[in-house]
Coordinates of C-alpha atoms in Angstrom, one line a residue:
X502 CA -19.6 -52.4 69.4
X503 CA -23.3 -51.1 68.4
X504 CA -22.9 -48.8 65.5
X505 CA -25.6 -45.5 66.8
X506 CA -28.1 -44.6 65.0
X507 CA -27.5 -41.4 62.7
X508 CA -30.0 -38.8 63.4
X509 CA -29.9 -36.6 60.3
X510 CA -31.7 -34.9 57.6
X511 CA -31.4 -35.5 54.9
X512 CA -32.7 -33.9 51.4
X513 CA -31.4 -35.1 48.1
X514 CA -32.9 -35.6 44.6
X515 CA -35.6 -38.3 44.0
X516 CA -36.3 -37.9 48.2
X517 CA -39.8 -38.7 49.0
X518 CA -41.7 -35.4 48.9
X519 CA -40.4 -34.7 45.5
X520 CA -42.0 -38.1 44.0
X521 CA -45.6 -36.9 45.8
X522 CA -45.0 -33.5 44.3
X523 CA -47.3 -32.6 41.2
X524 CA -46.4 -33.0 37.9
X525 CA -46.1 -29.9 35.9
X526 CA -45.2 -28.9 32.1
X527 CA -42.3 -26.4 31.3
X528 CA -40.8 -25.0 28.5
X529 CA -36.7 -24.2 29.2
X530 CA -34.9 -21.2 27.4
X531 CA -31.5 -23.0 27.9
X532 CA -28.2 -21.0 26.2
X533 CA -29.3 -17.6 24.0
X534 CA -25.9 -18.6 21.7
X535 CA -25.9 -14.9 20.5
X536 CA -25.9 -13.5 23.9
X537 CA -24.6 -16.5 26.6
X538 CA -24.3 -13.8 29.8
X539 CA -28.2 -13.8 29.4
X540 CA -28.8 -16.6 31.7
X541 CA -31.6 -19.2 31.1
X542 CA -35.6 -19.1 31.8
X543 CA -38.5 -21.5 32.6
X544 CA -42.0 -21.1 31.8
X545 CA -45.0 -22.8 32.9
X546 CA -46.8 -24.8 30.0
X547 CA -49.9 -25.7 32.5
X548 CA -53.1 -25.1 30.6
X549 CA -51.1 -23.1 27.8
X550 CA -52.4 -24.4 24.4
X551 CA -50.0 -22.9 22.1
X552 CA -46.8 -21.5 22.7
X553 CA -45.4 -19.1 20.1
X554 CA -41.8 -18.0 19.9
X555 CA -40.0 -14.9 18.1
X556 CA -38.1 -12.2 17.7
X557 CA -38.3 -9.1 20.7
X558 CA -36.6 -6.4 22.1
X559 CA -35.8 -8.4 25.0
X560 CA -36.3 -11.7 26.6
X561 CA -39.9 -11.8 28.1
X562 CA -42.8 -13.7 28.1
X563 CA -46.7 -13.2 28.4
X564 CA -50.0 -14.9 28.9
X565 CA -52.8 -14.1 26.6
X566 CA -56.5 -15.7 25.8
X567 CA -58.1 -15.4 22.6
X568 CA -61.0 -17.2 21.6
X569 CA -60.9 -19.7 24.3
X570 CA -57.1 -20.1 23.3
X571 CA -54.9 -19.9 26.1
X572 CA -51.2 -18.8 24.1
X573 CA -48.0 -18.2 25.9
X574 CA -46.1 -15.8 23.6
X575 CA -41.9 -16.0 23.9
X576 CA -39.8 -13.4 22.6
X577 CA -36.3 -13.4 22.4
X578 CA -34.2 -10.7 21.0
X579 CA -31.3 -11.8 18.5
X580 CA -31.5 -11.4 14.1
X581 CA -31.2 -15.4 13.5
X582 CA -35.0 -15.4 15.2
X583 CA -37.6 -14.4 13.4
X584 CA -40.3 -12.1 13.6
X585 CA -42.5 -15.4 14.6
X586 CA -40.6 -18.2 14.4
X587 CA -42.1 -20.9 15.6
X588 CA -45.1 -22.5 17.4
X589 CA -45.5 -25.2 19.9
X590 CA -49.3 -26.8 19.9
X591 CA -50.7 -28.6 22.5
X592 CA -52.3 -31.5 20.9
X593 CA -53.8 -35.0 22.0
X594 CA -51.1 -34.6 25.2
X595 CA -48.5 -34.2 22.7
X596 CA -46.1 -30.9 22.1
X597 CA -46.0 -30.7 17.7
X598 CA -43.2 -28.0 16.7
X599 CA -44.5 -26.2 13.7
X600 CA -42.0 -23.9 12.1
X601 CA -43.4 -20.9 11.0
X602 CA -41.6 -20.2 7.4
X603 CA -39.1 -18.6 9.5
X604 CA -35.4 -17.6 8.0
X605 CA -33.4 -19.7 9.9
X606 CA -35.6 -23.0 10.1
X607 CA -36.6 -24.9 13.4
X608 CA -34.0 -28.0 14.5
X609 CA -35.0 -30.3 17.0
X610 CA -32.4 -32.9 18.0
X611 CA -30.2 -31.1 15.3
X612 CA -32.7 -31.9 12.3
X613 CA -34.2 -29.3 10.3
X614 CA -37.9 -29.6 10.9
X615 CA -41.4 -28.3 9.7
X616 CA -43.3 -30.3 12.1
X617 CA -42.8 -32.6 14.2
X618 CA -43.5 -34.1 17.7
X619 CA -41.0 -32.4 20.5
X620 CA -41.1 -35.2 23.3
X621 CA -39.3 -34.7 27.3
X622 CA -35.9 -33.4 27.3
X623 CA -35.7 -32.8 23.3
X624 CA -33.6 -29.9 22.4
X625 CA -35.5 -27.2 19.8
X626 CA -32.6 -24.3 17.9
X627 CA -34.8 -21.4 17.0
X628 CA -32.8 -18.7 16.0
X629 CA -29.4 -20.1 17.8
X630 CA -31.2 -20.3 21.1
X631 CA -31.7 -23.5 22.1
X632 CA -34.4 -24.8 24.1
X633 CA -35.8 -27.7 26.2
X634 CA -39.3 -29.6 26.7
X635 CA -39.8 -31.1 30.2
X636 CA -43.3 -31.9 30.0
X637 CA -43.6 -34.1 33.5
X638 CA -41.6 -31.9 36.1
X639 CA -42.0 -32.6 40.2
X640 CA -42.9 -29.2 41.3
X641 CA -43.2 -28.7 45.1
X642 CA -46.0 -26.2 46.1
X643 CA -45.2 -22.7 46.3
X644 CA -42.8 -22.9 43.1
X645 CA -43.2 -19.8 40.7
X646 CA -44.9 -20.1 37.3
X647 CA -42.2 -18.3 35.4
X648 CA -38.3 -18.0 36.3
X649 CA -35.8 -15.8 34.3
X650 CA -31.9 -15.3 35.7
X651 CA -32.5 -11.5 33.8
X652 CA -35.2 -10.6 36.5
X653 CA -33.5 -12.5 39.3
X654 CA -32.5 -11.4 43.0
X655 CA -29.1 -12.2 43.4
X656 CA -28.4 -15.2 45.4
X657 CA -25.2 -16.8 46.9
X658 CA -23.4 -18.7 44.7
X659 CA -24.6 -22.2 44.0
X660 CA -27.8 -21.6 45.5
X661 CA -30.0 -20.9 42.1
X662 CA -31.7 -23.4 40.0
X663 CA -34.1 -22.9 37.3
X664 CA -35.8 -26.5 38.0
X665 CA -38.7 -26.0 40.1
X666 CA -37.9 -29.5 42.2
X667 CA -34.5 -28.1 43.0
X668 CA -35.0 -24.9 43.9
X669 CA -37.0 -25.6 47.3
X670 CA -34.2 -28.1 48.9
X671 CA -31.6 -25.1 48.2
X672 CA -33.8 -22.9 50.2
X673 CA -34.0 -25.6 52.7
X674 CA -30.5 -25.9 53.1
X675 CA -30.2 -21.5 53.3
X676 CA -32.1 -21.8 55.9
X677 CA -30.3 -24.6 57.9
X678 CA -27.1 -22.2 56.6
X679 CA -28.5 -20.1 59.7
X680 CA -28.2 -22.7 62.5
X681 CA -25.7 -24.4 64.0
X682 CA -26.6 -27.4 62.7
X683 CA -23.8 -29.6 61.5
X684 CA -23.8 -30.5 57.4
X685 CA -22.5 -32.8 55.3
X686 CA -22.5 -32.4 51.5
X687 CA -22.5 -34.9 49.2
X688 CA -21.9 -35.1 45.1
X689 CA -19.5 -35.9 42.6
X690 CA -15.8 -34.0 41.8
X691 CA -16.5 -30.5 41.0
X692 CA -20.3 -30.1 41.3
X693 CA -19.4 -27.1 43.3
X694 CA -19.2 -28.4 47.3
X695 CA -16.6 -25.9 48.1
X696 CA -18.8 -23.0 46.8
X697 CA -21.9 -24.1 48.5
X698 CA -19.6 -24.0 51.5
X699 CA -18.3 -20.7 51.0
X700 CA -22.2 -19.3 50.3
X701 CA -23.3 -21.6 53.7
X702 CA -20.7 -19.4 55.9
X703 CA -21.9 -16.0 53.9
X704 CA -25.4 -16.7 54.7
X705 CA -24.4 -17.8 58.3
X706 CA -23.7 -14.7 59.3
X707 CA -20.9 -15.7 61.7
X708 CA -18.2 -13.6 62.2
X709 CA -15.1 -16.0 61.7
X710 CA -13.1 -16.9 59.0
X711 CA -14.2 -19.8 56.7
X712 CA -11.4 -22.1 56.8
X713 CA -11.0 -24.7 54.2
X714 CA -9.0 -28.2 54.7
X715 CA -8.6 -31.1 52.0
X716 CA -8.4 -34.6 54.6
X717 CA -6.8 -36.5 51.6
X718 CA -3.5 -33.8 51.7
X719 CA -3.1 -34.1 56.0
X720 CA -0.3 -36.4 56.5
X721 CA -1.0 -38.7 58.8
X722 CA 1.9 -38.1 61.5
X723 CA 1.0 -34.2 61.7
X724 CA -2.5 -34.0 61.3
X725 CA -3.7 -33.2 64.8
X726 CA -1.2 -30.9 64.4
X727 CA -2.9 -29.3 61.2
X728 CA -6.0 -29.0 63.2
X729 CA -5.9 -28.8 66.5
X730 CA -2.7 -26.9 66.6
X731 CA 0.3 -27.3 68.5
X732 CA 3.3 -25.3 70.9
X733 CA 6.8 -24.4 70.0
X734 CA 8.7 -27.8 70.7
X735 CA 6.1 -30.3 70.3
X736 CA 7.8 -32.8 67.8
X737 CA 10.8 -31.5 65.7
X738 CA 10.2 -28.5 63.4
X739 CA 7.8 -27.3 65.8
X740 CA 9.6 -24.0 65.8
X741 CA 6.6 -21.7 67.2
X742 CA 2.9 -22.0 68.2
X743 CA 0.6 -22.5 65.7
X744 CA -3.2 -22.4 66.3
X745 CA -4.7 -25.0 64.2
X746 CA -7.7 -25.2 61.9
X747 CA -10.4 -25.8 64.2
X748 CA -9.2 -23.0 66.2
X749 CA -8.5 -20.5 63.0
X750 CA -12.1 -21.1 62.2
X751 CA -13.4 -19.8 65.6
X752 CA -16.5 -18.0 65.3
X753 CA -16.6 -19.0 61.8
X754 CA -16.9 -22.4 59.5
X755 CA -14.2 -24.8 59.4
X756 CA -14.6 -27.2 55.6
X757 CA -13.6 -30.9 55.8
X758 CA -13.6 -31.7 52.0
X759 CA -12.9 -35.0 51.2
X760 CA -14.0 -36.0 55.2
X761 CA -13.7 -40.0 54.1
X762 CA -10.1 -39.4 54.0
X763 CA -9.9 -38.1 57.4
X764 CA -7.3 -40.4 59.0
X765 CA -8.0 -42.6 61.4
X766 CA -5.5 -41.6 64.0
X767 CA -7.0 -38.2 64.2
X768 CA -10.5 -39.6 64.4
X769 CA -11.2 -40.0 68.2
X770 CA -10.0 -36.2 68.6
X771 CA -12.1 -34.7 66.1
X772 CA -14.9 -36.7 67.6
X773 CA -14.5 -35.6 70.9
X774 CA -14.1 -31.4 70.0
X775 CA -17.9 -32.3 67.8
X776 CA -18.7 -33.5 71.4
X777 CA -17.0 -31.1 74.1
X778 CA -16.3 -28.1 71.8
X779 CA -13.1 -27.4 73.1
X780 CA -9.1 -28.5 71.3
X781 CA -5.9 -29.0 73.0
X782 CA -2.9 -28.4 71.0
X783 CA -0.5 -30.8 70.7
X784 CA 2.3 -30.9 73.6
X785 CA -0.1 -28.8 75.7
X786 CA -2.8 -29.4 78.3
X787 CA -4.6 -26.5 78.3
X788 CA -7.5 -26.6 76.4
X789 CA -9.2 -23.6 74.1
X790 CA -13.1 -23.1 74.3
X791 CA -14.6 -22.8 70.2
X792 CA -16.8 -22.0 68.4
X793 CA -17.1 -23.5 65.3
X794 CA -19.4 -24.5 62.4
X795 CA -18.5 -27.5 60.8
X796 CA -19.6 -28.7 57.5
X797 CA -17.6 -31.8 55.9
X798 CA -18.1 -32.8 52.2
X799 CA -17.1 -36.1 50.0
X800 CA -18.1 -37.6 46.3
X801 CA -18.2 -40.7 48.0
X802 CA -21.4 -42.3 48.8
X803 CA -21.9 -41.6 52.8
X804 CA -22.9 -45.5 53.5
X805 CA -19.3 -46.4 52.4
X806 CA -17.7 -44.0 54.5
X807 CA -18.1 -46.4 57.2
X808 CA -18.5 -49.8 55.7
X809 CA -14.9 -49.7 54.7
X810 CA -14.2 -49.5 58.8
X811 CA -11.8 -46.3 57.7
X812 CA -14.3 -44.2 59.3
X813 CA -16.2 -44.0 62.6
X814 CA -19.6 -44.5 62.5
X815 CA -20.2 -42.6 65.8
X816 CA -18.1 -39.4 64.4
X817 CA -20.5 -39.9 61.1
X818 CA -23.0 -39.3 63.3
X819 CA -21.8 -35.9 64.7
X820 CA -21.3 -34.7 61.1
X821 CA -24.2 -35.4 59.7
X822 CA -26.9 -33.4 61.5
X823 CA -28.3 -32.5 57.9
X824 CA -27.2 -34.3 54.5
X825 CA -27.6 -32.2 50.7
X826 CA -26.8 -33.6 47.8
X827 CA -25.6 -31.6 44.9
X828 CA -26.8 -32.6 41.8
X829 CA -24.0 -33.7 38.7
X830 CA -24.1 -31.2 36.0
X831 CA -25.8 -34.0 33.7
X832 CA -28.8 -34.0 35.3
X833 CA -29.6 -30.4 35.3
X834 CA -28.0 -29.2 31.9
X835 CA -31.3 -27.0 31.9
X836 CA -29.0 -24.5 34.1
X837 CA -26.0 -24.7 32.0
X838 CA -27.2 -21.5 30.6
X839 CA -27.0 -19.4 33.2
X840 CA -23.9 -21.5 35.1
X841 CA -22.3 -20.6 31.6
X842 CA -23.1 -16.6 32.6
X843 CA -21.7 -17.0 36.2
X844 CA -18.4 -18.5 35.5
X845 CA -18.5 -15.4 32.3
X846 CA -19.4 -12.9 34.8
X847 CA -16.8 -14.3 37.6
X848 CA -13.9 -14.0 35.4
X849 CA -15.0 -10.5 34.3
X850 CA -17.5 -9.7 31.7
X851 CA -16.6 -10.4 28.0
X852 CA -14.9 -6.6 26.3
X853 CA -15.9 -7.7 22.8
X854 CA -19.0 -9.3 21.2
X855 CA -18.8 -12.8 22.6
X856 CA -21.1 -15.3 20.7
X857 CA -21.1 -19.2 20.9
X858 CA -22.0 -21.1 17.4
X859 CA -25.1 -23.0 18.1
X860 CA -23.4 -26.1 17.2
X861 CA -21.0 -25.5 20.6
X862 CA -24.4 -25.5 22.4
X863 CA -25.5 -28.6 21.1
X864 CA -21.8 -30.1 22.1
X865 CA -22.2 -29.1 25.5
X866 CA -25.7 -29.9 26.5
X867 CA -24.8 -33.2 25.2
X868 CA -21.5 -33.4 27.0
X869 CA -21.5 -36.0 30.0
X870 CA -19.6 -33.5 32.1
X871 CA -18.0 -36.5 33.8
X872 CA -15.6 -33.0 36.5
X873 CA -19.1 -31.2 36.5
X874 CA -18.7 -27.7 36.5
X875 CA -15.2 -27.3 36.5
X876 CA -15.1 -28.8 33.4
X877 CA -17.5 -26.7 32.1
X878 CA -15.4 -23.7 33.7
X879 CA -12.2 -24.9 32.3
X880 CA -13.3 -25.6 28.6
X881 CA -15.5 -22.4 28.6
X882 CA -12.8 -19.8 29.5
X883 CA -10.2 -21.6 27.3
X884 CA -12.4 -21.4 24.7
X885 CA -13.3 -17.6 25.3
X886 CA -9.6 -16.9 25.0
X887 CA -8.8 -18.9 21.6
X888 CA -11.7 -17.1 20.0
X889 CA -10.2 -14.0 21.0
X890 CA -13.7 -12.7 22.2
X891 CA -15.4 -13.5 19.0
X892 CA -17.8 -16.6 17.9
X893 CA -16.7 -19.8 19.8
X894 CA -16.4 -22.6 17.2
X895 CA -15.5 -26.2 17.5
X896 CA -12.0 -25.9 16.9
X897 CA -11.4 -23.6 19.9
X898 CA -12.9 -27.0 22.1
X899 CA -10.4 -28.9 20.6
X900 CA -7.2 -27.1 21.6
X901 CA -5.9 -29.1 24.4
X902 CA -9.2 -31.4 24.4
X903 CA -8.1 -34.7 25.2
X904 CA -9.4 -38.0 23.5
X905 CA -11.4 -38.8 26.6
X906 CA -13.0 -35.6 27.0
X907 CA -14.0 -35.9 23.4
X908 CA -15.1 -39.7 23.9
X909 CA -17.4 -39.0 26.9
X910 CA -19.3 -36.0 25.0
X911 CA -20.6 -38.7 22.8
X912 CA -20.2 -42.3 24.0
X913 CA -21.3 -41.8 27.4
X914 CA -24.6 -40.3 27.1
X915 CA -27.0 -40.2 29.9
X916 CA -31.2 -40.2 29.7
X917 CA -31.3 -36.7 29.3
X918 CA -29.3 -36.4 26.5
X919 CA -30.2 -35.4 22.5
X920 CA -31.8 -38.4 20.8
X921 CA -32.2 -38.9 16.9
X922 CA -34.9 -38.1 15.2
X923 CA -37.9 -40.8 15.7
X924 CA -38.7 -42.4 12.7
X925 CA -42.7 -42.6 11.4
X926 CA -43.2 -46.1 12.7
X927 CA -42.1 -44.9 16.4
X928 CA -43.7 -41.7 15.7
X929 CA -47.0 -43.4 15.4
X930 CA -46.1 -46.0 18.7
X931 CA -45.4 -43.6 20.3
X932 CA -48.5 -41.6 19.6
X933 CA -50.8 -44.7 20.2
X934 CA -49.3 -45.1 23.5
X935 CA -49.9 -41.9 24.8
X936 CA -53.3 -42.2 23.7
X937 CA -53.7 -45.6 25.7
X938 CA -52.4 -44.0 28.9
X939 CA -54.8 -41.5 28.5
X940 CA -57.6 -43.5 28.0
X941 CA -56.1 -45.7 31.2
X942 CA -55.3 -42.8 32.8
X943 CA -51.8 -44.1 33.3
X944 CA -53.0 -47.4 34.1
X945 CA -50.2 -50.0 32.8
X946 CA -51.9 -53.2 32.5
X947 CA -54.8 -51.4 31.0
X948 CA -52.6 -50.4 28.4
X949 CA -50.5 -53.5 27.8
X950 CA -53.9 -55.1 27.5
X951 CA -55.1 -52.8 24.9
X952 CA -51.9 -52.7 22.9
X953 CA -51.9 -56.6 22.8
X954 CA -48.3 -56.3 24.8
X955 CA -46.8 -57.4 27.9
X956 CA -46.4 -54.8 30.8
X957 CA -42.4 -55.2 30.7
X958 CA -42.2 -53.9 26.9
X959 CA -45.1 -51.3 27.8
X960 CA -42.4 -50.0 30.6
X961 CA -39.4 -50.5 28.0
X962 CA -41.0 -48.0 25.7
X963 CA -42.2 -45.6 28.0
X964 CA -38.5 -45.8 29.2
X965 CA -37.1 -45.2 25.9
X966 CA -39.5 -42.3 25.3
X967 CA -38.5 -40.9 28.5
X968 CA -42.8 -40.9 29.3
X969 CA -43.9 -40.6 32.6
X970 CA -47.9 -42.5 33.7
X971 CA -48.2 -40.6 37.0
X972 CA -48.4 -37.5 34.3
X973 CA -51.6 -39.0 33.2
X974 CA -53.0 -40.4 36.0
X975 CA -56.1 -38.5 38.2
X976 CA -55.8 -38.0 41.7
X977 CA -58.4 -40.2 42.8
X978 CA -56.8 -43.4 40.5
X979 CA -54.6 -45.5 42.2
X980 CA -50.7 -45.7 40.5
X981 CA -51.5 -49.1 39.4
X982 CA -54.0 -51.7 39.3
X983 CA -52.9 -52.9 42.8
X984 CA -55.6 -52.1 45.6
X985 CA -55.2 -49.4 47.8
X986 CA -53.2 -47.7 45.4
X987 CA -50.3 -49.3 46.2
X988 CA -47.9 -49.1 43.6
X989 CA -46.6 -52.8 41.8
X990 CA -43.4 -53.6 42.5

């Protein structure tokens, strides 16, 4: 049998528009360790020269010119930041940290520092906030400057984002939320699917319930049963009439979580109330008109869903009317910040002084995360209560820690995870190969040529130094020194 075609759409990170996106320079306020229900902020480094950072009354941040200067001043409020602390300088394409004789000292990476170069995805402690550099973002059009969860509208859960390529696919998906589309989300083990679920219904506006159903935990022999319902004295134990799932969700959104463990007896049926819209119980024959949303979820990659013959390709195809995938927490540890003052606010707001030691920051924006953000929900709220609403230290992390969460917060470390310190040598490498893309204006063979080095170890370092050529090439040069500016392969 011809497999049909899947007509879907689908957005996920790294999809097409975000690679034609422009590149843009931003500067992340990440965890405020003296005051973690503050949330997180971005702000726009784009023609900024200098960026200084000290102490305020509040979090804000404003744009001055002085002298043909263009400064972005930061203030964050806190005694471990000083007056000015700190500035970042714009030089030679280059972000240099220059502490500025503050009390406290300037880390970045963890190492106390007077100056030094702060290169993509290093973390900077000034004053027991922690920050992050992410000099080459993909920024749709129409993304705001400057983003702070303090001035925020509130938003369903799961549907904010402080990086600017994010944000526009979760306003894509609100507003497919409003449709009767069909959607299948996609992501690993507690990245959140059920809560964007929950928020899809909210923003749906329908006037059902949102019923929830985990595929793995049907059995098999009952469930058609589970969703479809059934009449008193169907099968045995069938002692009254029950109406189902799909029908309990009527008018409202019915969840398939873990939809590649739908089984395969129950498939054909499921397929054909996606198709006619109405169930029949079991041991009936009269069938009940619905309306229902559907929206299934799985961590498993969607191509296998069918590959494994487990699944039907054709009732694939009815699901998937538009694909999202959530991101793991490990590639956007820029939000931990503020998912950190969610899951505080959700469980009710801290009664006493709640702090976090700056070292437990660095632990956790380090921290593969390899359950997401029920991890970080279950270590943070264990450790609110072993602190006893005081400083979270180390030791409360450990309590009922096991060995292999402790091994993946430092063996299994991702490319956006805290580096040591370059040394001088790489320091200067580094700075000489900056300078060549420049010159080339990203051009890779003109700078393995000029370096004296083959293209593969120019790629290597840029790899290793998380550097990005499209950030340095014009819009009129081509991506490579193909024609047409077809990129190599």
């Amino acid at each position: 049998m011809t497999e049909p075609e899947v007509d879907t759409l689908e957005d996920s990170p790294g999809s097409h528009r975000d690679l034609v996106a422009p590149v843009r320079s931003y500067l992340f306020v990440v965890l405020e360790c003296d005051r973690p229900t503050s949330g997180g902020a971005r702000y726009a480094l784009q023609g900024v020269d200098e960026v200084v950072i000290g102490r305020g009354s509040e979090r804000s941040a404003a744009r001055t010119t002085v002298g043909g200067v263009s400064r972005l001043v930061v203030r964050i409020p806190g005694r471990s930041m000083s007056t000015t602390h700190a500035r970042l300088l714009h030089q030679d394409g280059e972000w240099v940290l220059e502490d500025a004789r503050s009390t406290n000292g300037s880390y970045v990476n963890g190492s106390r520092v007077e100056r030094a170069v702060v290169s993509d995805g290093d973390v900077v402690e000034l004053g027991h906030t922690l920050f992050v550099l992410r000099p080459a973002l993909r920024t749709p059009s129409g993304c705001e400057m400057d983003r702070d969860t303090l001035h925020q509208k509130k938003v369903p859960p799961g549907f904010f984002t402080l990086l600017p390529e994010e944000q526009p696919r979760l306003d894509a998906l609100a507003r497919i939320a409003r449709s009767d589309i069909s959607i299948l989300l996609l992501g690993e083990t507690g990245v959140g699917k059920e809560v964007i679920a929950r928020s899809l219904h909210a923003i749906s506006g329908r006037s059902g319930s949102f019923v929830a159903v985990n595929c793995g935990a049907l059995p098999a022999n009952l469930v058609e049963s589970h969703l479809f319902g059934h009449v008193r004295g169907a099968f045995s134990g069938a002692i009254r009439d029950e109406a189902g799932a799909v029908r309990a969700a009527d008018e409202g959104t019915l969840l398939l979580d873990e939809i590649g463990d739908l089984p395969l007896v129950a498939q054909p049926a499921f397929l054909r109330f996606l198709q006619e819209r109405d169930v029949t119980p079991v041991g009936s024959a009269q069938p009940y008109r619905v309306d229902t949303r559907v929206i299934a979820a799985t961590h498993q990659p969607v191509q296998d869903l069918t590959a494994r013959t487990a699944f039907r390709s054709d009732l694939l195809a009815r699901l998937t009317g538009y694909t999202h995938t959530l991101r793991p927490l490990r590639e956007r540890r820029e939000d931990i910040g503020f998912i950190i003052a969610d899951i505080l606010a959700k469980n009710g707001p801290p009664t006493g002084a709640l702090s976090i030691a700056p070292d437990v920051g660095w632990h956790w924006l380090s921290h593969a995360w390899p359950c997401n953000i029920r991890q970080l929900e279950q270590t943070l709220l264990r450790a609110v209560v072993l602190a006893d609403q005081g400083t979270i230290q180390r030791r409360h992390l450990l309590h009922g820690e096991t060995a292999w969460e402790r091994s993946t917060s430092t063996q299994h470390r991702t490319g956006s995870t805290l580096r040591k310190p370059l040394s001088e040598e790489h320091m200067n490498l580094r700075a000489e190969l900056v300078h060549q893309l420049h010159l080339h204006n990203g051009n890779i063979s003109g700078v393995a040529k000029a370096l004296g080095k083959a293209r593969m170890q120019v790629h290597r370092w840029m790899k290793r130094w998380k550097i990005d050529a499209a950030s340095f090439r014009k819009q009129s040069t081509p991506p490579d020194d193909e024609p047409n500016g077809r990129a190599s392969r």
